[in-house]
CSV table of C-alpha atoms in Angstrom, one decimal:
chain,number,residue,atom,x,y,z
N,1,MET,CA,-1.3,-20.0,-13.0
N,2,SER,CA,-1.0,-17.1,-11.0
N,3,ARG,CA,-3.9,-15.4,-9.5
N,4,ARG,CA,-4.5,-11.6,-10.1
N,5,ARG,CA,-6.7,-9.6,-8.5
N,6,PRO,CA,-9.3,-7.3,-10.7
N,7,THR,CA,-8.5,-3.6,-10.8
N,8,GLU,CA,-10.5,-2.3,-7.9
N,9,GLU,CA,-11.8,1.3,-6.7
N,10,PHE,CA,-11.3,1.0,-2.9
N,11,THR,CA,-14.0,2.2,-0.7
N,12,SER,CA,-15.2,1.8,2.4
N,13,TYR,CA,-18.1,0.7,4.5
N,14,TYR,CA,-21.1,3.3,3.8
N,15,GLY,CA,-18.5,5.7,2.2
N,16,ARG,CA,-16.8,6.1,6.3
N,17,PRO,CA,-13.1,6.1,5.9
N,18,ILE,CA,-11.1,3.3,7.3
N,19,LEU,CA,-9.2,5.5,9.7
N,20,LYS,CA,-10.2,8.5,11.6
N,21,GLU,CA,-8.7,11.6,10.4
N,22,PRO,CA,-6.6,13.2,12.9
N,23,THR,CA,-8.5,15.9,15.2
N,24,TRP,CA,-5.6,17.6,16.0
N,25,LYS,CA,-5.6,21.2,14.7
N,26,ALA,CA,-2.6,22.2,12.6
N,27,LEU,CA,-1.7,25.3,14.6
N,28,ASP,CA,-1.3,23.1,17.7
N,29,ILE,CA,0.4,19.9,16.6
N,30,ALA,CA,2.6,21.5,13.7
N,31,GLY,CA,3.4,24.5,15.6
N,32,TYR,CA,4.3,22.2,18.8
N,33,ILE,CA,6.6,19.9,16.3
N,34,PHE,CA,8.2,23.2,14.7
N,35,ALA,CA,8.7,25.4,17.9
N,36,GLY,CA,10.3,22.1,19.8
N,37,GLY,CA,12.7,21.6,17.0
N,38,LEU,CA,13.6,25.2,16.7
N,39,ALA,CA,14.1,25.1,20.7
N,40,GLY,CA,16.0,22.1,20.8
N,41,ALA,CA,18.4,23.0,18.2
N,42,SER,CA,18.9,26.2,19.5
N,43,SER,CA,20.2,24.9,22.8
N,44,ILE,CA,22.6,23.0,20.7
N,45,LEU,CA,23.9,26.2,18.9
N,46,ALA,CA,24.1,27.9,22.2
N,47,ALA,CA,26.5,25.4,23.8
N,48,GLY,CA,28.5,25.6,21.3
N,49,ALA,CA,28.4,29.4,21.4
N,50,GLN,CA,29.4,29.5,25.5
N,51,HIS,CA,32.1,27.0,24.7
N,52,SER,CA,33.5,29.2,21.6
N,53,GLY,CA,33.2,32.9,23.3
N,54,ARG,CA,30.3,34.1,21.4
N,55,PRO,CA,28.3,35.8,23.9
N,56,GLY,CA,26.0,37.5,21.6
N,57,LEU,CA,25.3,34.6,20.0
N,58,GLU,CA,24.9,32.7,23.0
N,59,ARG,CA,22.3,34.6,24.5
N,60,THR,CA,20.6,35.1,21.1
N,61,ALA,CA,20.4,31.2,21.0
N,62,LYS,CA,19.2,30.5,24.6
N,63,VAL,CA,16.7,33.3,24.6
N,64,THR,CA,15.2,31.9,21.2
N,65,ALA,CA,15.3,28.0,22.9
N,66,LEU,CA,13.4,29.3,26.0
N,67,THR,CA,11.0,31.3,23.8
N,68,ALA,CA,10.5,28.4,21.5
N,69,ILE,CA,10.0,25.6,24.3
N,70,GLY,CA,7.5,27.8,25.8
N,71,ALA,CA,5.5,28.3,22.6
N,72,SER,CA,5.6,24.3,22.0
N,73,VAL,CA,4.5,23.9,25.7
N,74,VAL,CA,1.4,26.1,25.1
N,75,ALA,CA,0.5,24.6,21.9
N,76,LEU,CA,0.7,20.8,23.2
N,77,VAL,CA,-1.2,22.0,26.4
N,78,HIS,CA,-4.1,23.7,24.2
N,79,ASP,CA,-4.4,20.7,22.3
N,80,LEU,CA,-4.6,18.5,25.4
N,81,GLY,CA,-7.4,21.2,26.3
N,82,ARG,CA,-6.3,21.1,30.3
N,83,PRO,CA,-2.7,21.6,31.8
N,84,GLU,CA,-3.3,18.6,34.1
N,85,ARG,CA,-3.3,16.2,31.1
N,86,PHE,CA,0.3,16.7,30.7
N,87,VAL,CA,1.1,16.2,34.1
N,88,ASN,CA,-0.9,13.0,34.2
N,89,MET,CA,1.3,11.9,31.6
N,90,LEU,CA,4.4,12.0,34.2
N,91,ARG,CA,2.7,9.7,36.4
N,92,VAL,CA,4.5,6.8,34.5
N,93,ALA,CA,7.7,6.4,32.5
N,94,LYS,CA,7.0,3.8,29.6
N,95,PRO,CA,9.8,3.3,27.5
N,96,THR,CA,7.8,1.8,24.7
N,97,SER,CA,5.4,4.9,24.3
N,98,PRO,CA,7.0,8.0,22.5
N,99,MET,CA,4.3,10.1,24.1
N,100,SER,CA,5.7,8.9,27.6
N,101,VAL,CA,9.3,9.5,26.7
N,102,GLY,CA,8.6,12.7,25.0
N,103,SER,CA,6.7,14.2,28.0
N,104,TRP,CA,9.9,13.5,30.2
N,105,ILE,CA,12.5,14.6,27.5
N,106,LEU,CA,10.3,17.9,28.1
N,107,SER,CA,10.1,17.9,31.3
N,108,ALA,CA,14.0,17.5,31.6
N,109,TYR,CA,14.8,19.8,28.8
N,110,GLY,CA,12.3,22.9,29.8
N,111,PRO,CA,13.8,23.7,33.2
N,112,LEU,CA,17.3,23.6,32.0
N,113,ALA,CA,16.8,25.6,29.2
N,114,GLY,CA,14.9,28.3,31.2
N,115,ALA,CA,17.5,28.1,33.8
N,116,THR,CA,20.5,28.7,31.3
N,117,ALA,CA,18.5,31.4,29.5
N,118,ALA,CA,17.9,33.3,33.2
N,119,ALA,CA,21.3,32.9,34.4
N,120,ASN,CA,22.6,34.4,31.1
N,121,LEU,CA,20.1,37.2,31.0
N,122,LEU,CA,20.3,38.1,34.9
N,123,GLY,CA,24.2,37.6,35.1
N,124,ILE,CA,23.7,35.2,38.3
N,125,PHE,CA,24.9,31.9,39.0
N,126,PRO,CA,27.6,32.0,35.7
N,127,ARG,CA,28.8,28.2,36.6
N,128,ALA,CA,25.4,26.7,36.9
N,129,GLY,CA,24.2,28.5,34.2
N,130,ARG,CA,26.6,27.3,31.6
N,131,ALA,CA,26.2,23.4,33.3
N,132,ALA,CA,22.6,24.1,32.4
N,133,GLY,CA,23.4,25.1,29.0
N,134,ILE,CA,25.0,22.2,28.5
N,135,GLY,CA,22.4,20.0,29.6
N,136,ALA,CA,20.1,21.7,27.6
N,137,GLY,CA,22.1,21.3,24.5
N,138,ILE,CA,22.2,17.3,25.3
N,139,THR,CA,18.5,17.0,25.8
N,140,GLY,CA,17.8,19.4,23.1
N,141,SER,CA,18.9,16.9,20.6
N,142,ALA,CA,16.1,14.6,21.6
N,143,VAL,CA,13.5,17.2,21.7
N,144,ALA,CA,14.2,18.3,18.2
N,145,THR,CA,13.7,14.5,16.8
N,146,TYR,CA,11.3,12.6,19.2
N,147,THR,CA,8.3,14.2,17.5
N,148,ALA,CA,9.2,12.6,14.3
N,149,VAL,CA,9.1,9.1,16.1
N,150,LEU,CA,5.9,10.5,17.7
N,151,ILE,CA,3.9,10.9,14.8
N,152,ALA,CA,5.6,8.1,12.8
N,153,ASP,CA,4.1,5.4,15.6
N,154,THR,CA,0.5,5.9,14.1
N,155,ALA,CA,-1.4,4.3,12.1
N,156,VAL,CA,-1.5,7.3,9.7
N,157,PRO,CA,-0.3,5.8,6.6
N,158,THR,CA,2.1,8.9,5.2
N,159,TRP,CA,3.5,9.2,8.4
N,160,HIS,CA,4.1,5.4,9.4
N,161,ASP,CA,5.6,4.9,6.0
N,162,ALA,CA,8.2,7.6,6.5
N,163,HIS,CA,9.1,6.1,9.8
N,164,GLY,CA,12.6,5.7,8.4
N,165,ARG,CA,13.3,9.0,7.1
N,166,LEU,CA,11.2,11.6,9.3
N,167,PRO,CA,13.8,11.6,12.3
N,168,PHE,CA,16.7,12.8,9.9
N,169,VAL,CA,14.2,15.1,8.2
N,170,PHE,CA,13.1,16.6,11.1
N,171,ALA,CA,16.4,17.0,12.8
N,172,SER,CA,18.2,18.8,9.5
N,173,SER,CA,15.1,21.1,9.7
N,174,ALA,CA,15.6,21.8,13.4
N,175,ALA,CA,19.3,22.7,12.7
N,176,ALA,CA,18.2,24.9,9.7
N,177,SER,CA,15.7,26.8,11.5
N,178,ALA,CA,17.8,27.4,14.7
N,179,GLY,CA,20.7,28.7,12.7
N,180,GLY,CA,18.3,30.9,10.7
N,181,VAL,CA,16.9,32.3,13.4
N,182,ALA,CA,20.1,33.0,15.2
N,183,ALA,CA,21.6,34.4,11.9
N,184,ALA,CA,18.8,36.9,12.1
N,185,LEU,CA,19.1,38.0,15.5
N,186,ALA,CA,22.6,37.7,16.6
N,187,PRO,CA,25.5,40.3,16.0
N,188,LEU,CA,27.1,39.7,12.3
N,189,GLU,CA,30.4,39.4,13.7
N,190,GLU,CA,29.4,36.3,15.9
N,191,SER,CA,27.0,34.7,13.7
N,192,ALA,CA,29.0,32.8,11.5
N,193,PRO,CA,28.3,29.6,13.2
N,194,ALA,CA,24.6,30.0,12.9
N,195,ARG,CA,25.1,30.7,8.9
N,196,ARG,CA,26.9,27.7,8.8
N,197,MET,CA,24.3,25.7,10.6
N,198,ALA,CA,21.4,27.1,8.9
N,199,VAL,CA,23.1,26.5,5.3
N,200,ALA,CA,23.9,22.9,6.2
N,201,GLY,CA,20.8,22.3,7.8
N,202,ALA,CA,18.8,23.6,4.8
N,203,ILE,CA,20.8,21.5,2.4
N,204,LEU,CA,20.3,18.3,4.3
N,205,GLU,CA,16.4,19.0,4.9
N,206,THR,CA,15.9,19.8,1.3
N,207,ALA,CA,17.7,16.5,0.1
N,208,LEU,CA,16.2,14.3,2.8
N,209,SER,CA,12.6,15.5,2.2
N,210,MET,CA,12.8,15.0,-1.4
N,211,ARG,CA,14.1,11.5,-0.7
N,212,MET,CA,11.1,11.0,1.8
N,213,GLU,CA,8.8,12.4,-0.9
N,214,ARG,CA,9.9,10.0,-3.7
N,215,SER,CA,10.0,6.8,-1.3
N,216,GLY,CA,8.3,4.7,-3.6
N,217,HIS,CA,5.5,4.4,-0.8
N,218,LEU,CA,1.8,4.6,-2.2
N,219,SER,CA,0.9,7.4,0.6
N,220,ALA,CA,4.2,9.5,-0.7
N,221,GLU,CA,1.5,10.7,-3.4
N,222,THR,CA,0.0,12.9,-0.5
N,223,PHE,CA,3.4,15.1,-0.2
N,224,HIS,CA,2.8,16.1,-3.8
N,225,ALA,CA,-1.0,16.8,-3.8
N,226,GLY,CA,-3.6,19.3,-2.5
N,227,ARG,CA,-2.6,21.9,0.5
N,228,ALA,CA,0.1,19.5,1.5
N,229,GLY,CA,1.9,20.0,-1.9
N,230,THR,CA,1.6,23.6,-1.7
N,231,LEU,CA,3.0,23.8,1.6
N,232,LEU,CA,6.1,21.7,0.7
N,233,ARG,CA,6.5,23.4,-2.7
N,234,LEU,CA,6.8,26.9,-0.7
N,235,SER,CA,8.8,25.3,2.0
N,236,LYS,CA,11.9,24.2,-0.4
N,237,ALA,CA,11.7,27.6,-2.1
N,238,CYS,CA,12.2,29.6,1.3
N,239,THR,CA,14.6,27.2,2.6
N,240,VAL,CA,16.8,27.2,-0.8
N,241,GLY,CA,16.5,30.9,-1.4
N,242,GLY,CA,17.4,31.7,2.4
N,243,ALA,CA,20.5,29.5,2.2
N,244,VAL,CA,21.5,31.1,-1.0
N,245,GLY,CA,21.1,34.4,0.5
N,246,LEU,CA,23.2,33.2,3.8
N,247,ALA,CA,26.0,31.8,2.0
N,248,LEU,CA,26.4,34.8,-0.6
N,249,GLY,CA,25.6,37.7,1.3
N,250,GLY,CA,25.1,36.8,5.1
N,251,ARG,CA,28.6,37.5,6.1
N,252,SER,CA,28.7,41.1,5.0
N,253,SER,CA,25.1,42.5,5.2
N,254,ARG,CA,22.9,42.7,8.2
N,255,VAL,CA,19.6,43.1,6.1
N,256,VAL,CA,20.9,40.2,3.7
N,257,SER,CA,21.4,37.7,7.0
N,258,ALA,CA,18.3,38.7,8.6
N,259,LEU,CA,16.2,38.3,5.6
N,260,SER,CA,17.6,35.0,4.6
N,261,GLY,CA,17.8,33.4,8.0
N,262,LEU,CA,14.1,34.1,8.5
N,263,SER,CA,13.4,32.5,5.3
N,264,VAL,CA,15.2,29.6,6.3
N,265,ALA,CA,13.1,29.1,9.4
N,266,ALA,CA,10.1,30.1,7.6
N,267,GLY,CA,10.8,27.0,5.3
N,268,SER,CA,11.1,24.9,7.8
N,269,ALA,CA,7.9,25.6,9.5
N,270,LEU,CA,6.2,24.9,6.5
N,271,LEU,CA,7.9,21.9,6.3
N,272,ARG,CA,6.3,20.5,9.3
N,273,PHE,CA,2.8,21.8,8.3
N,274,GLY,CA,3.2,20.0,4.8
N,275,VAL,CA,4.1,16.9,6.4
N,276,PHE,CA,1.3,17.4,8.8
N,277,GLU,CA,-1.3,18.1,6.3
N,278,ALA,CA,0.0,15.2,3.9
N,279,GLY,CA,-0.6,12.8,7.2
N,280,ARG,CA,-4.2,13.8,7.3
N,281,ALA,CA,-4.8,13.6,3.6
N,282,SER,CA,-3.6,10.1,3.7
N,283,THR,CA,-6.7,8.9,6.0
N,284,ARG,CA,-9.2,10.1,3.9
N,285,ASP,CA,-8.4,7.9,0.9
N,286,PRO,CA,-9.1,4.0,1.7
N,287,LYS,CA,-6.5,2.8,-0.9
N,288,TYR,CA,-3.7,4.1,1.1
N,289,VAL,CA,-4.6,1.5,3.8
N,290,VAL,CA,-6.0,-1.3,1.9
N,291,VAL,CA,-3.5,-1.6,-1.3
N,292,PRO,CA,-0.5,-2.0,0.9
N,293,GLN,CA,-2.5,-4.7,2.7
N,294,ARG,CA,-3.5,-6.5,-0.6
N,295,GLU,CA,0.4,-6.0,-1.4
N,296,ARG,CA,1.2,-7.9,1.7
N,297,ALA,CA,-1.0,-10.6,1.4
N,298,ASP,CA,0.2,-11.3,-2.2
N,299,ALA,CA,3.4,-11.4,-1.2
N,300,ARG,CA,2.5,-14.0,1.5
N,301,GLU,CA,0.7,-16.0,-1.3
N,302,GLY,CA,3.7,-15.9,-3.3
N,303,VAL,CA,5.9,-17.0,-0.8
N,304,SER,CA,3.7,-20.0,0.4
N,305,ALA,CA,2.5,-21.5,-2.9
N,306,PRO,CA,6.2,-22.9,-3.6
N,307,ALA,CA,6.8,-23.9,-0.4
N,308,ALA,CA,3.1,-26.2,-0.6
N,309,SER,CA,4.3,-27.3,-3.9
N,310,MET,CA,7.4,-28.9,-2.6
N,311,GLY,CA,5.5,-30.6,0.3
């Protein structure tokens, strides 16, 4: 006869949480994740613009990338408390550590983004600036996605359970934000690639995030409840509304392009903050730790019982 576990209300020792809730501040870490994605994808867009002869779009994307990576590093250092802690992470290179790999990616990307933006703005060293732009575009793809690996490689249930989908969600969100900001700021006659990037990124972001939120994992409940649920619903409204605006009127109206592009970028930011809050919420309820452990134990018992009976 099969044994069934009685229905239980999962609590923890003296009511204390099983997992410690992340102490990171949302503005620091979610802001760092959003700004890094915006920077990396903007460098990819800038590399395409410099190759296709769109100087206005190129300059906009390069300045956006430099500004965003600066904001990202400031947020990270503020969370670390002292700037030298970031430098200390560069004392070793540990391929198995997402934090170590991410530190080296940022260290490679930042100077390239700064050099190509400075060369473009000041009109100096054009060849070196263009080469740096290509390098920033290549390393920017890693900057836009490594943060998903970073937070998924933790014990936080919602983030860990989403590890297979989160990099793709963050990549599409980064593309949407970069395209949206460029569509808002670049000359209208040059911004067609930015609009296409924003619309395509918005479509993928919405589809992939919905799949992540309906993955079937118990911890996915946190995507729909409380502060996280509110942020993610607002994210979809801004992203979809902005993408529709860019697709229908972004080509002919400067105002529509600006407002719609910023709406898409806002949706991308809200997505990062929503994912952050969902992860925090999943550490407060013991069931997101205990129930999966019980299910794995039951699965092992189900496999071992037939093997024992055959012995």
